[in-house]
PDB file of C-alpha atoms in Angstrom:
ATOM      1  CA  UNK A   1      60.386  15.331  42.650  1.00 52.00           C
ATOM      2  CA  UNK A   2      63.377  14.372  40.256  1.00 56.00           C
ATOM      3  CA  UNK A   3      65.919  16.819  39.488  1.00 60.00           C
ATOM      4  CA  UNK A   4      65.594  18.073  35.911  1.00 60.00           C
ATOM      5  CA  UNK A   5      68.788  17.915  33.630  1.00 61.00           C
ATOM      6  CA  UNK A   6      69.613  21.213  32.525  1.00 64.00           C
ATOM      7  CA  UNK A   7      71.602  21.471  29.266  1.00 64.00           C
ATOM      8  CA  UNK A   8      71.803  23.354  25.890  1.00 64.00           C
ATOM      9  CA  UNK A   9      71.822  21.548  22.696  1.00 63.00           C
ATOM     10  CA  UNK A  10      73.645  23.295  19.893  1.00 63.00           C
ATOM     11  CA  UNK A  11      72.893  22.756  16.196  1.00 62.00           C
ATOM     12  CA  UNK A  12      75.707  21.854  14.089  1.00 60.00           C
ATOM     13  CA  UNK A  13      75.814  22.004  10.229  1.00 57.00           C
ATOM     14  CA  UNK A  14      76.332  18.599   8.895  1.00 56.00           C
ATOM     15  CA  UNK A  15      78.948  18.152   6.322  1.00 61.00           C
ATOM     16  CA  UNK A  16      76.672  16.174   3.917  1.00 64.00           C
ATOM     17  CA  UNK A  17      74.140  18.777   3.116  1.00 63.00           C
ATOM     18  CA  UNK A  18      75.460  22.340   2.472  1.00 63.00           C
ATOM     19  CA  UNK A  19      72.775  24.955   3.038  1.00 66.00           C
ATOM     20  CA  UNK A  20      71.134  25.722  -0.411  1.00 69.00           C
ATOM     21  CA  UNK A  21      69.139  28.782  -1.299  1.00 70.00           C
ATOM     22  CA  UNK A  22      65.342  28.274  -2.040  1.00 77.00           C
ATOM     23  CA  UNK A  23      65.672  29.475  -5.582  1.00 76.00           C
ATOM     24  CA  UNK A  24      68.719  29.263  -7.991  1.00 79.00           C
ATOM     25  CA  UNK A  25      70.090  32.640  -9.129  1.00 81.00           C
ATOM     26  CA  UNK A  26      68.342  33.973 -12.228  1.00 81.00           C
ATOM     27  CA  UNK A  27      70.962  33.721 -14.975  1.00 83.00           C
ATOM     28  CA  UNK A  28      68.561  33.948 -17.841  1.00 86.00           C
ATOM     29  CA  UNK A  29      69.298  36.225 -20.808  1.00 85.00           C
ATOM     30  CA  UNK A  30      66.648  38.699 -22.148  1.00 85.00           C
ATOM     31  CA  UNK A  31      65.030  37.211 -25.415  1.00 83.00           C
ATOM     32  CA  UNK A  32      66.012  38.692 -28.769  1.00 78.00           C
ATOM     33  CA  UNK A  33      63.400  40.797 -30.479  1.00 77.00           C
ATOM     34  CA  UNK A  34      60.893  38.913 -32.653  1.00 77.00           C
ATOM     35  CA  UNK A  35      60.537  39.349 -35.542  1.00 74.00           C
ATOM     36  CA  UNK A  36      64.260  39.809 -35.929  1.00 72.00           C
ATOM     37  CA  UNK A  37      64.117  43.312 -37.758  1.00 71.00           C
ATOM     38  CA  UNK A  38      67.640  44.426 -36.668  1.00 75.00           C
ATOM     39  CA  UNK A  39      70.525  42.604 -38.332  1.00 75.00           C
ATOM     40  CA  UNK A  40      74.052  43.888 -37.372  1.00 82.00           C
ATOM     41  CA  UNK A  41      75.830  41.553 -39.962  1.00 86.00           C
ATOM     42  CA  UNK A  42      77.383  42.499 -43.113  1.00 90.00           C
ATOM     43  CA  UNK A  43      75.105  40.206 -45.276  1.00 93.00           C
ATOM     44  CA  UNK A  44      75.065  36.424 -46.075  1.00 93.00           C
ATOM     45  CA  UNK A  45      77.252  34.030 -48.200  1.00 94.00           C
ATOM     46  CA  UNK A  46      74.853  32.126 -50.324  1.00 94.00           C
ATOM     47  CA  UNK A  47      74.695  30.109 -53.580  1.00 93.00           C
ATOM     48  CA  UNK A  48      72.450  31.326 -56.611  1.00 92.00           C
ATOM     49  CA  UNK A  49      71.077  28.831 -59.153  1.00 89.00           C
ATOM     50  CA  UNK A  50      72.505  29.647 -62.563  1.00 86.00           C
ATOM     51  CA  UNK A  51      71.131  30.212 -65.142  1.00 83.00           C
ATOM     52  CA  UNK A  52      67.845  31.416 -63.549  1.00 77.00           C
ATOM     53  CA  UNK A  53      65.473  29.796 -65.964  1.00 76.00           C
ATOM     54  CA  UNK A  54      65.825  25.918 -66.344  1.00 73.00           C
ATOM     55  CA  UNK A  55      65.909  25.600 -70.120  1.00 75.00           C
ATOM     56  CA  UNK A  56      68.594  22.950 -70.305  1.00 70.00           C
ATOM     57  CA  UNK A  57      68.844  21.703 -66.664  1.00 66.00           C
ATOM     58  CA  UNK A  58      72.001  19.892 -67.262  1.00 73.00           C
ATOM     59  CA  UNK A  59      73.907  23.137 -67.727  1.00 80.00           C
ATOM     60  CA  UNK A  60      72.865  24.591 -64.340  1.00 84.00           C
ATOM     61  CA  UNK A  61      75.381  25.058 -61.538  1.00 87.00           C
ATOM     62  CA  UNK A  62      75.411  26.814 -58.215  1.00 91.00           C
ATOM     63  CA  UNK A  63      77.207  30.251 -58.058  1.00 93.00           C
ATOM     64  CA  UNK A  64      78.597  31.801 -54.872  1.00 95.00           C
ATOM     65  CA  UNK A  65      77.297  35.096 -54.259  1.00 96.00           C
ATOM     66  CA  UNK A  66      76.990  37.695 -51.489  1.00 96.00           C
ATOM     67  CA  UNK A  67      73.696  38.925 -50.425  1.00 95.00           C
ATOM     68  CA  UNK A  68      72.659  42.176 -48.711  1.00 93.00           C
ATOM     69  CA  UNK A  69      69.258  43.616 -47.695  1.00 90.00           C
ATOM     70  CA  UNK A  70      69.581  47.368 -47.529  1.00 89.00           C
ATOM     71  CA  UNK A  71      67.075  50.287 -47.184  1.00 88.00           C
ATOM     72  CA  UNK A  72      66.944  52.781 -49.899  1.00 89.00           C
ATOM     73  CA  UNK A  73      64.775  55.231 -48.569  1.00 89.00           C
ATOM     74  CA  UNK A  74      61.810  53.597 -47.045  1.00 88.00           C
ATOM     75  CA  UNK A  75      62.114  50.573 -49.540  1.00 89.00           C
ATOM     76  CA  UNK A  76      64.141  47.397 -48.722  1.00 90.00           C
ATOM     77  CA  UNK A  77      66.277  46.237 -51.506  1.00 93.00           C
ATOM     78  CA  UNK A  78      67.761  42.805 -52.031  1.00 93.00           C
ATOM     79  CA  UNK A  79      71.336  43.224 -53.651  1.00 94.00           C
ATOM     80  CA  UNK A  80      73.359  40.491 -55.026  1.00 95.00           C
ATOM     81  CA  UNK A  81      77.233  40.718 -55.305  1.00 96.00           C
ATOM     82  CA  UNK A  82      79.764  38.478 -56.855  1.00 95.00           C
ATOM     83  CA  UNK A  83      81.925  38.805 -53.727  1.00 95.00           C
ATOM     84  CA  UNK A  84      81.738  40.341 -50.372  1.00 94.00           C
ATOM     85  CA  UNK A  85      84.051  43.169 -51.234  1.00 95.00           C
ATOM     86  CA  UNK A  86      82.573  44.159 -54.622  1.00 96.00           C
ATOM     87  CA  UNK A  87      81.328  47.893 -54.647  1.00 95.00           C
ATOM     88  CA  UNK A  88      78.436  47.403 -57.002  1.00 96.00           C
ATOM     89  CA  UNK A  89      75.858  44.636 -56.994  1.00 96.00           C
ATOM     90  CA  UNK A  90      75.330  42.725 -60.209  1.00 95.00           C
ATOM     91  CA  UNK A  91      71.612  42.419 -59.422  1.00 94.00           C
ATOM     92  CA  UNK A  92      69.193  44.567 -57.313  1.00 94.00           C
ATOM     93  CA  UNK A  93      65.588  43.462 -56.534  1.00 93.00           C
ATOM     94  CA  UNK A  94      63.306  46.037 -54.681  1.00 92.00           C
ATOM     95  CA  UNK A  95      61.169  44.269 -52.147  1.00 91.00           C
ATOM     96  CA  UNK A  96      57.396  44.440 -52.459  1.00 89.00           C
ATOM     97  CA  UNK A  97      54.471  43.207 -50.478  1.00 87.00           C
ATOM     98  CA  UNK A  98      53.720  40.510 -53.159  1.00 88.00           C
ATOM     99  CA  UNK A  99      56.978  38.640 -52.371  1.00 89.00           C
ATOM    100  CA  UNK A 100      56.909  35.709 -50.186  1.00 89.00           C
ATOM    101  CA  UNK A 101      59.981  33.404 -48.990  1.00 89.00           C
ATOM    102  CA  UNK A 102      59.317  29.629 -49.595  1.00 90.00           C
ATOM    103  CA  UNK A 103      59.672  26.977 -47.113  1.00 92.00           C
ATOM    104  CA  UNK A 104      63.179  25.572 -46.921  1.00 92.00           C
ATOM    105  CA  UNK A 105      63.856  22.846 -49.279  1.00 93.00           C
ATOM    106  CA  UNK A 106      66.833  20.719 -50.547  1.00 93.00           C
ATOM    107  CA  UNK A 107      68.281  20.382 -53.928  1.00 90.00           C
ATOM    108  CA  UNK A 108      71.224  18.480 -55.431  1.00 89.00           C
ATOM    109  CA  UNK A 109      74.258  20.553 -54.998  1.00 89.00           C
ATOM    110  CA  UNK A 110      76.903  18.281 -56.419  1.00 87.00           C
ATOM    111  CA  UNK A 111      77.713  14.672 -56.871  1.00 88.00           C
ATOM    112  CA  UNK A 112      78.135  14.457 -53.113  1.00 92.00           C
ATOM    113  CA  UNK A 113      75.477  16.181 -51.425  1.00 92.00           C
ATOM    114  CA  UNK A 114      72.457  18.528 -51.137  1.00 93.00           C
ATOM    115  CA  UNK A 115      72.074  22.121 -50.454  1.00 93.00           C
ATOM    116  CA  UNK A 116      69.346  23.797 -48.490  1.00 94.00           C
ATOM    117  CA  UNK A 117      67.316  26.323 -50.646  1.00 93.00           C
ATOM    118  CA  UNK A 118      64.718  29.076 -50.358  1.00 91.00           C
ATOM    119  CA  UNK A 119      63.015  30.758 -53.186  1.00 90.00           C
ATOM    120  CA  UNK A 120      61.836  34.498 -53.507  1.00 89.00           C
ATOM    121  CA  UNK A 121      58.412  34.116 -54.851  1.00 90.00           C
ATOM    122  CA  UNK A 122      56.305  36.680 -56.629  1.00 88.00           C
ATOM    123  CA  UNK A 123      52.764  35.971 -55.784  1.00 87.00           C
ATOM    124  CA  UNK A 124      49.857  37.245 -57.880  1.00 84.00           C
ATOM    125  CA  UNK A 125      46.022  36.353 -57.813  1.00 81.00           C
ATOM    126  CA  UNK A 126      44.140  35.073 -60.779  1.00 78.00           C
ATOM    127  CA  UNK A 127      40.268  35.050 -61.047  1.00 74.00           C
ATOM    128  CA  UNK A 128      39.207  31.350 -61.784  1.00 70.00           C
ATOM    129  CA  UNK A 129      35.911  29.661 -61.698  1.00 66.00           C
ATOM    130  CA  UNK A 130      35.228  28.056 -58.221  1.00 62.00           C
ATOM    131  CA  UNK A 131      33.021  28.284 -55.354  1.00 61.00           C
ATOM    132  CA  UNK A 132      34.158  30.309 -52.296  1.00 62.00           C
ATOM    133  CA  UNK A 133      33.079  28.668 -48.858  1.00 61.00           C
ATOM    134  CA  UNK A 134      30.753  31.604 -48.100  1.00 61.00           C
ATOM    135  CA  UNK A 135      28.830  31.130 -51.250  1.00 61.00           C
ATOM    136  CA  UNK A 136      27.756  27.536 -50.689  1.00 59.00           C
ATOM    137  CA  UNK A 137      25.678  28.424 -47.475  1.00 66.00           C
ATOM    138  CA  UNK A 138      24.180  31.391 -49.233  1.00 65.00           C
ATOM    139  CA  UNK A 139      23.274  29.001 -52.284  1.00 64.00           C
ATOM    140  CA  UNK A 140      21.693  26.414 -49.917  1.00 68.00           C
ATOM    141  CA  UNK A 141      19.528  29.245 -48.478  1.00 69.00           C
ATOM    142  CA  UNK A 142      18.513  30.276 -51.946  1.00 66.00           C
ATOM    143  CA  UNK A 143      17.861  26.813 -53.014  1.00 70.00           C
ATOM    144  CA  UNK A 144      15.238  26.607 -50.095  1.00 69.00           C
ATOM    145  CA  UNK A 145      13.661  29.714 -51.322  1.00 72.00           C
ATOM    146  CA  UNK A 146      13.308  28.260 -54.736  1.00 73.00           C
ATOM    147  CA  UNK A 147       9.861  26.826 -54.079  1.00 70.00           C
ATOM    148  CA  UNK A 148       8.777  30.117 -52.766  1.00 75.00           C
ATOM    149  CA  UNK A 149       9.962  31.644 -55.938  1.00 70.00           C
ATOM    150  CA  UNK A 150       7.896  29.254 -57.985  1.00 74.00           C
ATOM    151  CA  UNK A 151       4.796  30.213 -56.015  1.00 76.00           C
ATOM    152  CA  UNK A 152       5.540  33.977 -56.416  1.00 74.00           C
ATOM    153  CA  UNK A 153       5.830  33.244 -60.088  1.00 74.00           C
ATOM    154  CA  UNK A 154       2.624  31.272 -60.297  1.00 81.00           C
ATOM    155  CA  UNK A 155       0.667  34.035 -58.417  1.00 81.00           C
ATOM    156  CA  UNK A 156       2.197  36.752 -60.646  1.00 81.00           C
ATOM    157  CA  UNK A 157       3.812  38.368 -57.507  1.00 80.00           C
ATOM    158  CA  UNK A 158       6.145  40.721 -59.426  1.00 81.00           C
ATOM    159  CA  UNK A 159       7.676  42.021 -56.154  1.00 82.00           C
ATOM    160  CA  UNK A 160       8.486  38.661 -54.677  1.00 76.00           C
ATOM    161  CA  UNK A 161      10.099  37.504 -58.035  1.00 71.00           C
ATOM    162  CA  UNK A 162      12.226  40.714 -57.920  1.00 78.00           C
ATOM    163  CA  UNK A 163      13.260  40.148 -54.346  1.00 80.00           C
ATOM    164  CA  UNK A 164      14.556  36.610 -55.418  1.00 73.00           C
ATOM    165  CA  UNK A 165      16.455  37.917 -58.417  1.00 73.00           C
ATOM    166  CA  UNK A 166      18.190  40.475 -56.255  1.00 73.00           C
ATOM    167  CA  UNK A 167      19.129  37.771 -53.672  1.00 71.00           C
ATOM    168  CA  UNK A 168      20.473  35.840 -56.624  1.00 68.00           C
ATOM    169  CA  UNK A 169      22.651  38.796 -57.848  1.00 68.00           C
ATOM    170  CA  UNK A 170      24.023  39.174 -54.321  1.00 66.00           C
ATOM    171  CA  UNK A 171      25.324  35.711 -54.344  1.00 63.00           C
ATOM    172  CA  UNK A 172      27.737  36.906 -57.174  1.00 62.00           C
ATOM    173  CA  UNK A 173      29.463  34.762 -59.703  1.00 59.00           C
ATOM    174  CA  UNK A 174      31.102  31.464 -58.625  1.00 64.00           C
ATOM    175  CA  UNK A 175      34.638  33.021 -58.935  1.00 66.00           C
ATOM    176  CA  UNK A 176      37.512  32.513 -56.349  1.00 69.00           C
ATOM    177  CA  UNK A 177      40.877  34.302 -56.515  1.00 71.00           C
ATOM    178  CA  UNK A 178      43.682  31.700 -56.578  1.00 75.00           C
ATOM    179  CA  UNK A 179      47.294  32.506 -55.792  1.00 75.00           C
ATOM    180  CA  UNK A 180      49.719  31.959 -58.569  1.00 78.00           C
ATOM    181  CA  UNK A 181      53.466  31.724 -57.774  1.00 79.00           C
ATOM    182  CA  UNK A 182      56.501  32.774 -59.845  1.00 78.00           C
TER     183      UNK A 182
END
């Protein structure tokens, strides 16, 4: 038969496609803790609306302040300073569970622009007439029992009447607790 041609083929690396690793090197950074409870800075430069209450709004202005959040014992306290270098705060506000921070808003800063604002809000709850969602379904169930109650009353079934009265009491007054914000 015909003679076979013996030879060896050598692979050469092409100049056009350099070898690439299957995956890129991991260069990601660890995520910072959330919620951010550790703050390493000294505080924040902010502006405070003066005077606090808006009696004559034309006379209000924005005052530069320096704000620190410190722990006194176990209690966080918000401290307001006139400048970063002041020794003593001109106002301290112990933080409580009933405070919340408003969403970020914008108010007029001067003739040329606006300033981003947040409000520290004191939230308290007041009882006011109103029906809570859970009471509606209970009331519907009681309405369905109303004809049953009528038949108890007609038959002079004292026990049946008492049970209906007890169910009515469990429904409670139509009162809801609505948040009020200061």
